[in-house]
Every structure is written in structure tokens, then in C-alpha cells.
Amino acid sequence: MGKLAFPYPLPMNQPLKDLLRTSDLSKSDCELIIQTALEYANNPLRDKHELANRTVAIYMTKQSTRTRLASETAVAHLGGSPIFLRENDLQIGRGETISDTARIISGFCSALIVRTYQQAEVDELGKYSSIPVINALTNDDHPTQVLADWVTIREVFGTDISGRKFVYLGDGNNVANAWLLMGAIMGANVVTATPPGKFAIAQSVIEKANSIAKKSGAKIETLNDPELAAKDASVLYTDVWMSMGDAESDRNEKMKALSVFSVTEKLMKSAAPDAIFMHCLPAHRGEEVTESVIDGKQSVIWRQAFHRRTTIQALLYHLTRGELAGN
Ligand code: CP
Ligand code: NVA
């Protein structure tokens, strides 16, 4: 059987094979990715032969503008070819198992970037793939986004973040989870302001962030008061109120519960004088943020979007070389 086996790449034994969730990353992994991403910002073709003659699968069951464009461009800059796959292009759409699909993709590609609903699906793809699997958004997490956010934060504020407050306002969704966890890893004073109850951040995520904070020295605050959260903040971050996959039946209740968390000029003025506004995009102007804030002078949304490519490129580079340690 050995000789007849499908030519899978050898299983990788590096400490961190995949990026399945934000909390997989250590502080030194984040620093390495940030440094490489900053280099790729100025020199996109630094490693233009790294993935020469190789392919990277990008499998998405949800929509994407930035992540798809950033991923395909990142692969091209590393010399490889992206293969974009939708559920219904694959036999997975007709019931082939995730584990069989993972093995087959591992036989052809050097990495798999995946965006889908359930975190468990991404975990299973990681388990049965012998190649790195990167979470490009699930209902629970968005690790590649917060890496791009922290490259942007590094450019604006440098390495000394002491005395700075990094605030997320709005729905307790995947981006809020990732923001809290990434802030914990980076040793930041990271704050979320969400409604209490149904649209709050899950308790398990808060516990995870607190356990990371114990080691990193981060300060975690999960509040329900947007004004208290925003006061003297260095970053005000928000995201859409209705995420992909959210129940339409919750819309009215959600809009009502979240209305006081809208990032307005008044809220922005209560932040620190050098504060920036951040948003992962897509945005709904007039809901989670006013037009004057998102299109105003303090907004860094286009730089954040730019860094989606640099960070995914850095992740692909380090993961395929087995250079991330995990925690
Ligand atoms: N921020 C983000 O993930 O954007 P897309 O949904 O367009 O990929
Ligand atoms: N919370 C949003 C983020 C989109 C990038 C969603 O999951 O739809």
C-alpha cells in the first residue's frame, strides 16, 4: 500500500501546524507575523518564489470581498496559484466527508484557507489535513482580521502601548471575540462594550482571554456602557450588527439593543486626542458607525484592509515553513 498511497505531503510536526483560532497564536508568533507583514507592505515580492509551482486552496461557504482578494493576491505574491472553491464546486456539497476532502486537498495543495459557519468544521479540516489550515472567519473567530488590525495599530502607535486602551463597541460576534483574544495575547488594555445578554461576548471567550491575560499582563474589561468604554481610548473599533449567518428573526431586537453602541462623532471626541477609528468592513454607515466617523480623519479602515494581504502572506510564509510556535 505504501507505494500506491496518494502522494500526500509529509505530515508537518511543527508546534503550530494550523491557525484555527486566534488563541492558537503566541505573542512571539504575532510579533513574527507583524514584522514580516510590515516587510511585505513595502516589498510585496520579497519571497516571490516561495510557493513557486505550488497551489493554495481557498474554500469559502460565506461571502467575502477583502479576505478572498487578499488571500489570492498573497498567494500570487509568493509565486503560487490560488484555487478558489465553493461548497457546491466540491463533492462536499453532495455529502463527501470533511475528512476525505481534507486528505484530498492535502494531496495537491500547500495550504488551505477556509471561511465557513461552524468552527468545528475548520477544526476537522485542520485535524485531517497534513497541510496548514488557516481560519478565514467562522461564526466564532476571525484571526486573520485581527492580525491585520494589529499591524495597523503597530504602524500608528509603535511598540509602546502602555497606557493605551483598545476598545471594541457593538455586537459580541466573531470579530469581538478575536479582538479580545488578540488584545490579551498582545498584553494590551483591551475593552469591549456590548449589550448584556443575548448579544454579549460568550463567557467561554472572556474566560479564555482572562487566562491568556494572566500570562501576558493584559487587562481585560468587558463592559455594557459605550461611553465609559470609549473615554480616553486610543482605538474605537466596531463591526456590523448583523453578521453572516445571524438569524433574520433577531434583526429588530438586535438593532434596538445595539443602537446606543453606534460610533458617533460625540463618542469619538470622548476618546484620546490621537485616537483612531477601526472597522474590519464591510460597514453599514448610519448603523454601527456614522458616515462622518468612518470617512473622517481618524479612520484607518483602508490601511486595515490593505494589511489583510500582508498578514495572510506572512502567515502563509511562516506556516508553510513550520516557523510558528503556538502556545
Ligand atoms: N473583513 C473581512 O473579512 O472582509 P470580507 O468579508 O470582505 O472578506
Ligand atoms: N462579523 C462579520 C464580519 C465580516 C468580516 C460577519 O461575520 O459577517
mmCIF file of C-alpha atoms in Angstrom, residues 3-293:
data_model
loop_
_atom_site.group_PDB
_atom_site.id
_atom_site.type_symbol
_atom_site.label_atom_id
_atom_site.label_comp_id
_atom_site.label_asym_id
_atom_site.label_seq_id
_atom_site.Cartn_x
_atom_site.Cartn_y
_atom_site.Cartn_z
ATOM 1 C CA LYS A 3 3.975 2.694 -2.786
ATOM 2 C CA LEU A 4 0.414 3.097 -4.027
ATOM 3 C CA ALA A 5 -0.566 5.741 -1.486
ATOM 4 C CA PHE A 6 -1.712 9.081 -2.760
ATOM 5 C CA PRO A 7 1.311 11.393 -2.651
ATOM 6 C CA TYR A 8 0.330 13.436 0.399
ATOM 7 C CA PRO A 9 2.867 15.953 1.613
ATOM 8 C CA LEU A 10 4.507 14.579 4.748
ATOM 9 C CA PRO A 11 2.641 15.500 7.939
ATOM 10 C CA MET A 12 4.241 18.541 9.486
ATOM 11 C CA ASN A 13 5.468 18.260 13.040
ATOM 12 C CA GLN A 14 5.863 21.927 13.796
ATOM 13 C CA PRO A 15 4.305 23.066 17.069
ATOM 14 C CA LEU A 16 1.670 25.109 15.258
ATOM 15 C CA LYS A 17 0.524 23.418 12.018
ATOM 16 C CA ASP A 18 -2.658 25.475 11.549
ATOM 17 C CA LEU A 19 -4.172 28.800 12.505
ATOM 18 C CA LEU A 20 -7.618 27.537 13.520
ATOM 19 C CA ARG A 21 -8.344 30.192 16.141
ATOM 20 C CA THR A 22 -6.843 33.445 17.393
ATOM 21 C CA SER A 23 -5.898 31.904 20.730
ATOM 22 C CA ASP A 24 -3.587 29.432 18.923
ATOM 23 C CA LEU A 25 -1.049 32.228 18.496
ATOM 24 C CA SER A 26 1.692 33.099 20.952
ATOM 25 C CA LYS A 27 2.934 36.645 21.404
ATOM 26 C CA SER A 28 6.152 35.772 19.563
ATOM 27 C CA ASP A 29 4.137 34.289 16.655
ATOM 28 C CA CYS A 30 2.209 37.561 16.432
ATOM 29 C CA GLU A 31 5.425 39.589 16.527
ATOM 30 C CA LEU A 32 6.956 37.459 13.755
ATOM 31 C CA ILE A 33 3.847 37.816 11.576
ATOM 32 C CA ILE A 34 3.656 41.574 12.231
ATOM 33 C CA GLN A 35 7.337 42.054 11.294
ATOM 34 C CA THR A 36 7.031 40.016 8.102
ATOM 35 C CA ALA A 37 3.756 41.733 7.182
ATOM 36 C CA LEU A 38 5.405 45.144 7.593
ATOM 37 C CA GLU A 39 8.161 43.998 5.229
ATOM 38 C CA TYR A 40 5.595 42.718 2.735
ATOM 39 C CA ALA A 41 3.890 46.121 2.884
ATOM 40 C CA ASN A 42 6.980 47.720 1.311
ATOM 41 C CA ASN A 43 8.309 44.743 -0.581
ATOM 42 C CA PRO A 44 5.410 42.512 -1.641
ATOM 43 C CA LEU A 45 7.631 40.277 -3.811
ATOM 44 C CA ARG A 46 10.365 39.625 -1.209
ATOM 45 C CA ASP A 47 9.595 35.882 -1.303
ATOM 46 C CA LYS A 48 8.251 35.675 -4.813
ATOM 47 C CA HIS A 49 9.495 32.106 -5.384
ATOM 48 C CA GLU A 50 8.434 30.702 -2.008
ATOM 49 C CA LEU A 51 5.360 28.881 -3.324
ATOM 50 C CA ALA A 52 6.525 28.590 -6.954
ATOM 51 C CA ASN A 53 4.678 25.816 -8.807
ATOM 52 C CA ARG A 54 2.519 25.187 -5.747
ATOM 53 C CA THR A 55 -1.156 25.789 -5.052
ATOM 54 C CA VAL A 56 -3.189 27.065 -2.111
ATOM 55 C CA ALA A 57 -6.869 26.112 -1.779
ATOM 56 C CA ILE A 58 -9.275 28.822 -0.653
ATOM 57 C CA TYR A 59 -12.579 27.268 0.376
ATOM 58 C CA MET A 60 -15.465 29.575 1.302
ATOM 59 C CA THR A 61 -19.097 28.896 2.142
ATOM 60 C CA LYS A 62 -19.762 32.557 3.029
ATOM 61 C CA GLN A 63 -19.281 35.730 1.031
ATOM 62 C CA SER A 64 -16.017 37.662 1.086
ATOM 63 C CA THR A 65 -14.537 40.702 -0.610
ATOM 64 C CA ARG A 66 -11.350 41.506 1.308
ATOM 65 C CA THR A 67 -10.321 38.083 2.542
ATOM 66 C CA ARG A 68 -10.673 36.449 -0.850
ATOM 67 C CA LEU A 69 -8.854 39.244 -2.699
ATOM 68 C CA ALA A 70 -6.145 39.399 -0.017
ATOM 69 C CA SER A 71 -5.653 35.622 0.007
ATOM 70 C CA GLU A 72 -5.458 35.223 -3.764
ATOM 71 C CA THR A 73 -3.075 38.186 -4.027
ATOM 72 C CA ALA A 74 -0.920 36.887 -1.152
ATOM 73 C CA VAL A 75 -0.543 33.500 -2.849
ATOM 74 C CA ALA A 76 0.367 35.175 -6.157
ATOM 75 C CA HIS A 77 2.993 37.357 -4.442
ATOM 76 C CA LEU A 78 4.580 34.179 -3.031
ATOM 77 C CA GLY A 79 4.749 32.707 -6.523
ATOM 78 C CA GLY A 80 1.920 30.206 -6.112
ATOM 79 C CA SER A 81 -1.523 29.774 -7.627
ATOM 80 C CA PRO A 82 -4.722 30.040 -5.603
ATOM 81 C CA ILE A 83 -7.560 27.590 -6.238
ATOM 82 C CA PHE A 84 -10.844 29.142 -5.147
ATOM 83 C CA LEU A 85 -13.501 26.624 -4.156
ATOM 84 C CA ARG A 86 -17.127 26.972 -3.175
ATOM 85 C CA GLU A 87 -19.121 24.323 -1.350
ATOM 86 C CA ASN A 88 -21.077 23.440 -4.462
ATOM 87 C CA ASP A 89 -17.944 23.144 -6.609
ATOM 88 C CA LEU A 90 -16.768 20.354 -4.358
ATOM 89 C CA GLN A 91 -18.249 16.927 -3.692
ATOM 90 C CA ILE A 92 -18.557 18.149 -0.106
ATOM 91 C CA GLY A 93 -21.726 19.823 -1.392
ATOM 92 C CA ARG A 94 -23.041 16.325 -2.216
ATOM 93 C CA GLY A 95 -22.097 14.767 1.087
ATOM 94 C CA GLU A 96 -18.417 13.797 0.769
ATOM 95 C CA THR A 97 -16.942 13.950 4.250
ATOM 96 C CA ILE A 98 -14.817 16.795 5.547
ATOM 97 C CA SER A 99 -12.065 14.343 6.464
ATOM 98 C CA ASP A 100 -11.879 12.829 2.950
ATOM 99 C CA THR A 101 -11.926 16.326 1.450
ATOM 100 C CA ALA A 102 -9.114 17.411 3.785
ATOM 101 C CA ARG A 103 -6.960 14.455 2.720
ATOM 102 C CA ILE A 104 -7.510 15.129 -0.969
ATOM 103 C CA ILE A 105 -6.764 18.866 -0.685
ATOM 104 C CA SER A 106 -3.595 17.937 1.249
ATOM 105 C CA GLY A 107 -2.530 15.778 -1.701
ATOM 106 C CA PHE A 108 -2.493 18.704 -4.085
ATOM 107 C CA CYS A 109 -2.125 21.964 -2.206
ATOM 108 C CA SER A 110 0.409 23.534 0.164
ATOM 109 C CA ALA A 111 -2.152 25.224 2.425
ATOM 110 C CA LEU A 112 -5.902 25.577 2.856
ATOM 111 C CA ILE A 113 -7.602 28.864 3.700
ATOM 112 C CA VAL A 114 -11.183 28.330 4.844
ATOM 113 C CA ARG A 115 -14.174 30.546 5.644
ATOM 114 C CA THR A 116 -17.322 28.890 6.917
ATOM 115 C CA TYR A 117 -20.018 28.914 9.617
ATOM 116 C CA GLN A 118 -19.082 26.325 12.219
ATOM 117 C CA GLN A 119 -15.721 26.428 13.994
ATOM 118 C CA ALA A 120 -15.941 22.619 14.315
ATOM 119 C CA GLU A 121 -15.725 22.299 10.521
ATOM 120 C CA VAL A 122 -12.475 24.275 10.435
ATOM 121 C CA ASP A 123 -11.127 22.217 13.349
ATOM 122 C CA GLU A 124 -11.942 18.999 11.481
ATOM 123 C CA LEU A 125 -10.263 20.253 8.310
ATOM 124 C CA GLY A 126 -7.190 21.006 10.420
ATOM 125 C CA LYS A 127 -7.254 17.591 12.027
ATOM 126 C CA TYR A 128 -7.386 15.641 8.766
ATOM 127 C CA SER A 129 -5.158 17.879 6.633
ATOM 128 C CA SER A 130 -1.422 17.356 6.539
ATOM 129 C CA ILE A 131 -1.007 20.943 5.292
ATOM 130 C CA PRO A 132 -1.560 24.199 7.214
ATOM 131 C CA VAL A 133 -5.208 25.234 7.539
ATOM 132 C CA ILE A 134 -5.986 28.919 8.106
ATOM 133 C CA ASN A 135 -9.297 30.117 9.550
ATOM 134 C CA ALA A 136 -10.501 32.953 7.328
ATOM 135 C CA LEU A 137 -13.604 33.578 9.518
ATOM 136 C CA THR A 138 -16.102 31.398 11.319
ATOM 137 C CA ASN A 139 -19.127 32.308 13.431
ATOM 138 C CA ASP A 140 -16.755 32.358 16.412
ATOM 139 C CA ASP A 141 -13.486 33.871 15.275
ATOM 140 C CA HIS A 142 -11.595 35.934 12.674
ATOM 141 C CA PRO A 143 -7.861 35.545 13.371
ATOM 142 C CA THR A 144 -6.517 36.876 10.057
ATOM 143 C CA GLN A 145 -8.517 40.074 10.567
ATOM 144 C CA VAL A 146 -7.116 40.889 13.996
ATOM 145 C CA LEU A 147 -3.585 40.225 12.781
ATOM 146 C CA ALA A 148 -4.130 42.891 10.105
ATOM 147 C CA ASP A 149 -5.623 45.166 12.767
ATOM 148 C CA TRP A 150 -2.554 44.832 14.958
ATOM 149 C CA VAL A 151 -0.169 45.529 12.090
ATOM 150 C CA THR A 152 -2.145 48.734 11.545
ATOM 151 C CA ILE A 153 -2.010 49.523 15.281
ATOM 152 C CA ARG A 154 1.769 48.945 15.239
ATOM 153 C CA GLU A 155 2.161 51.404 12.353
ATOM 154 C CA VAL A 156 0.130 54.067 14.137
ATOM 155 C CA PHE A 157 1.236 53.699 17.775
ATOM 156 C CA GLY A 158 4.550 51.801 17.612
ATOM 157 C CA THR A 159 5.553 49.126 20.102
ATOM 158 C CA ASP A 160 4.871 51.036 23.335
ATOM 159 C CA ILE A 161 1.162 50.569 24.029
ATOM 160 C CA SER A 162 1.310 51.165 27.757
ATOM 161 C CA GLY A 163 -1.431 53.483 28.982
ATOM 162 C CA ARG A 164 -3.435 52.907 25.808
ATOM 163 C CA LYS A 165 -6.951 51.495 25.720
ATOM 164 C CA PHE A 166 -8.137 49.364 22.775
ATOM 165 C CA VAL A 167 -11.926 49.399 22.600
ATOM 166 C CA TYR A 168 -14.439 47.386 20.590
ATOM 167 C CA LEU A 169 -18.069 48.556 20.617
ATOM 168 C CA GLY A 170 -21.124 46.682 19.369
ATOM 169 C CA ASP A 171 -22.191 43.118 18.750
ATOM 170 C CA GLY A 172 -20.447 40.343 20.721
ATOM 171 C CA ASN A 173 -19.639 38.496 17.495
ATOM 172 C CA ASN A 174 -16.681 36.703 15.867
ATOM 173 C CA VAL A 175 -14.681 39.927 15.429
ATOM 174 C CA ALA A 176 -15.338 40.974 19.042
ATOM 175 C CA ASN A 177 -14.088 37.564 20.214
ATOM 176 C CA ALA A 178 -10.962 37.808 18.090
ATOM 177 C CA TRP A 179 -10.343 41.415 19.222
ATOM 178 C CA LEU A 180 -10.499 40.431 22.886
ATOM 179 C CA LEU A 181 -8.247 37.382 22.433
ATOM 180 C CA MET A 182 -5.686 39.170 20.276
ATOM 181 C CA GLY A 183 -5.544 42.096 22.717
ATOM 182 C CA ALA A 184 -4.974 39.588 25.515
ATOM 183 C CA ILE A 185 -2.107 37.954 23.612
ATOM 184 C CA MET A 186 -0.538 41.356 22.875
ATOM 185 C CA GLY A 187 -0.639 42.351 26.546
ATOM 186 C CA ALA A 188 -2.971 45.278 25.874
ATOM 187 C CA ASN A 189 -5.660 47.014 27.902
ATOM 188 C CA VAL A 190 -8.455 45.631 25.772
ATOM 189 C CA VAL A 191 -12.050 46.626 26.316
ATOM 190 C CA THR A 192 -15.351 45.525 24.811
ATOM 191 C CA ALA A 193 -18.693 47.257 25.194
ATOM 192 C CA THR A 194 -21.649 45.115 24.100
ATOM 193 C CA PRO A 195 -25.243 44.853 25.235
ATOM 194 C CA PRO A 196 -25.732 42.440 28.115
ATOM 195 C CA GLY A 197 -27.408 39.082 27.453
ATOM 196 C CA LYS A 198 -28.068 37.638 24.022
ATOM 197 C CA PHE A 199 -25.636 39.867 22.077
ATOM 198 C CA ALA A 200 -22.817 39.853 24.634
ATOM 199 C CA ILE A 201 -19.470 38.083 24.201
ATOM 200 C CA ALA A 202 -19.649 34.396 25.169
ATOM 201 C CA GLN A 203 -18.453 33.674 28.704
ATOM 202 C CA SER A 204 -16.054 30.992 27.411
ATOM 203 C CA VAL A 205 -14.258 33.613 25.284
ATOM 204 C CA ILE A 206 -13.973 36.018 28.228
ATOM 205 C CA GLU A 207 -12.523 33.213 30.354
ATOM 206 C CA LYS A 208 -10.023 32.328 27.628
ATOM 207 C CA ALA A 209 -8.983 35.982 27.269
ATOM 208 C CA ASN A 210 -8.550 36.258 31.038
ATOM 209 C CA SER A 211 -6.398 33.155 31.183
ATOM 210 C CA ILE A 212 -4.162 34.495 28.391
ATOM 211 C CA ALA A 213 -4.052 37.883 30.163
ATOM 212 C CA LYS A 214 -2.692 36.265 33.321
ATOM 213 C CA LYS A 215 0.452 35.323 31.416
ATOM 214 C CA SER A 216 0.743 38.341 29.110
ATOM 215 C CA GLY A 217 -0.088 41.075 31.633
ATOM 216 C CA ALA A 218 -3.046 42.278 29.551
ATOM 217 C CA LYS A 219 -6.008 43.979 31.183
ATOM 218 C CA ILE A 220 -9.397 42.696 30.005
ATOM 219 C CA GLU A 221 -12.584 44.705 30.547
ATOM 220 C CA THR A 222 -15.981 43.588 29.251
ATOM 221 C CA LEU A 223 -18.466 46.428 29.727
ATOM 222 C CA ASN A 224 -22.006 47.304 28.694
ATOM 223 C CA ASP A 225 -21.571 51.081 28.721
ATOM 224 C CA PRO A 226 -20.268 52.550 25.426
ATOM 225 C CA GLU A 227 -19.441 55.966 26.913
ATOM 226 C CA LEU A 228 -17.425 54.526 29.766
ATOM 227 C CA ALA A 229 -15.604 52.239 27.336
ATOM 228 C CA ALA A 230 -14.798 54.971 24.814
ATOM 229 C CA LYS A 231 -13.461 57.520 27.294
ATOM 230 C CA ASP A 232 -9.765 58.285 26.609
ATOM 231 C CA ALA A 233 -9.477 55.256 24.293
ATOM 232 C CA SER A 234 -6.744 55.044 21.662
ATOM 233 C CA VAL A 235 -8.824 52.848 19.352
ATOM 234 C CA LEU A 236 -12.564 52.687 18.787
ATOM 235 C CA TYR A 237 -13.367 49.577 16.748
ATOM 236 C CA THR A 238 -16.721 48.350 15.533
ATOM 237 C CA ASP A 239 -18.282 45.788 13.209
ATOM 238 C CA VAL A 240 -21.639 45.190 11.544
ATOM 239 C CA TRP A 241 -24.615 44.466 13.744
ATOM 240 C CA MET A 242 -25.904 41.641 11.550
ATOM 241 C CA SER A 243 -23.195 39.113 10.708
ATOM 242 C CA MET A 244 -23.291 36.463 8.004
ATOM 243 C CA GLY A 245 -25.427 33.631 9.316
ATOM 244 C CA ASP A 246 -27.220 35.696 12.002
ATOM 245 C CA ALA A 247 -30.927 34.902 12.308
ATOM 246 C CA GLU A 248 -33.067 37.450 10.455
ATOM 247 C CA SER A 249 -35.675 36.946 13.156
ATOM 248 C CA ASP A 250 -33.287 38.678 15.602
ATOM 249 C CA ARG A 251 -32.807 41.767 13.427
ATOM 250 C CA ASN A 252 -35.236 44.171 15.130
ATOM 251 C CA GLU A 253 -34.237 43.143 18.637
ATOM 252 C CA LYS A 254 -30.583 43.419 17.713
ATOM 253 C CA MET A 255 -30.861 46.844 16.080
ATOM 254 C CA LYS A 256 -32.642 48.148 19.167
ATOM 255 C CA ALA A 257 -30.174 46.647 21.647
ATOM 256 C CA LEU A 258 -27.178 47.906 19.674
ATOM 257 C CA SER A 259 -28.359 51.404 18.745
ATOM 258 C CA VAL A 260 -26.537 53.068 21.687
ATOM 259 C CA PHE A 261 -23.253 51.433 20.614
ATOM 260 C CA SER A 262 -23.058 53.314 17.326
ATOM 261 C CA VAL A 263 -19.695 55.064 16.938
ATOM 262 C CA THR A 264 -20.636 58.722 16.577
ATOM 263 C CA GLU A 265 -18.584 61.908 16.468
ATOM 264 C CA LYS A 266 -19.534 62.527 20.086
ATOM 265 C CA LEU A 267 -18.123 59.162 21.139
ATOM 266 C CA MET A 268 -15.009 59.743 19.023
ATOM 267 C CA LYS A 269 -14.466 63.126 20.718
ATOM 268 C CA SER A 270 -14.509 61.455 24.146
ATOM 269 C CA ALA A 271 -11.635 59.199 23.095
ATOM 270 C CA ALA A 272 -7.970 60.261 23.317
ATOM 271 C CA PRO A 273 -6.932 63.168 21.043
ATOM 272 C CA ASP A 274 -4.800 60.817 18.895
ATOM 273 C CA ALA A 275 -7.448 58.067 18.777
ATOM 274 C CA ILE A 276 -8.124 56.124 15.587
ATOM 275 C CA PHE A 277 -11.330 54.539 14.305
ATOM 276 C CA MET A 278 -11.136 50.947 13.064
ATOM 277 C CA HIS A 279 -13.623 48.656 11.268
ATOM 278 C CA CYS A 280 -12.987 45.294 9.651
ATOM 279 C CA LEU A 281 -15.534 46.102 6.881
ATOM 280 C CA PRO A 282 -17.997 45.689 5.259
ATOM 281 C CA ALA A 283 -19.645 48.654 7.009
ATOM 282 C CA HIS A 284 -23.185 49.902 7.338
ATOM 283 C CA ARG A 285 -22.933 53.666 7.569
ATOM 284 C CA GLY A 286 -25.690 55.027 9.787
ATOM 285 C CA GLU A 287 -25.862 51.827 11.848
ATOM 286 C CA GLU A 288 -22.725 50.794 13.760
ATOM 287 C CA VAL A 289 -20.860 53.963 12.704
ATOM 288 C CA THR A 290 -21.750 57.374 11.320
ATOM 289 C CA GLU A 291 -20.532 58.397 7.890
ATOM 290 C CA SER A 292 -18.605 61.322 9.399
ATOM 291 C CA VAL A 293 -16.550 58.972 11.612
#
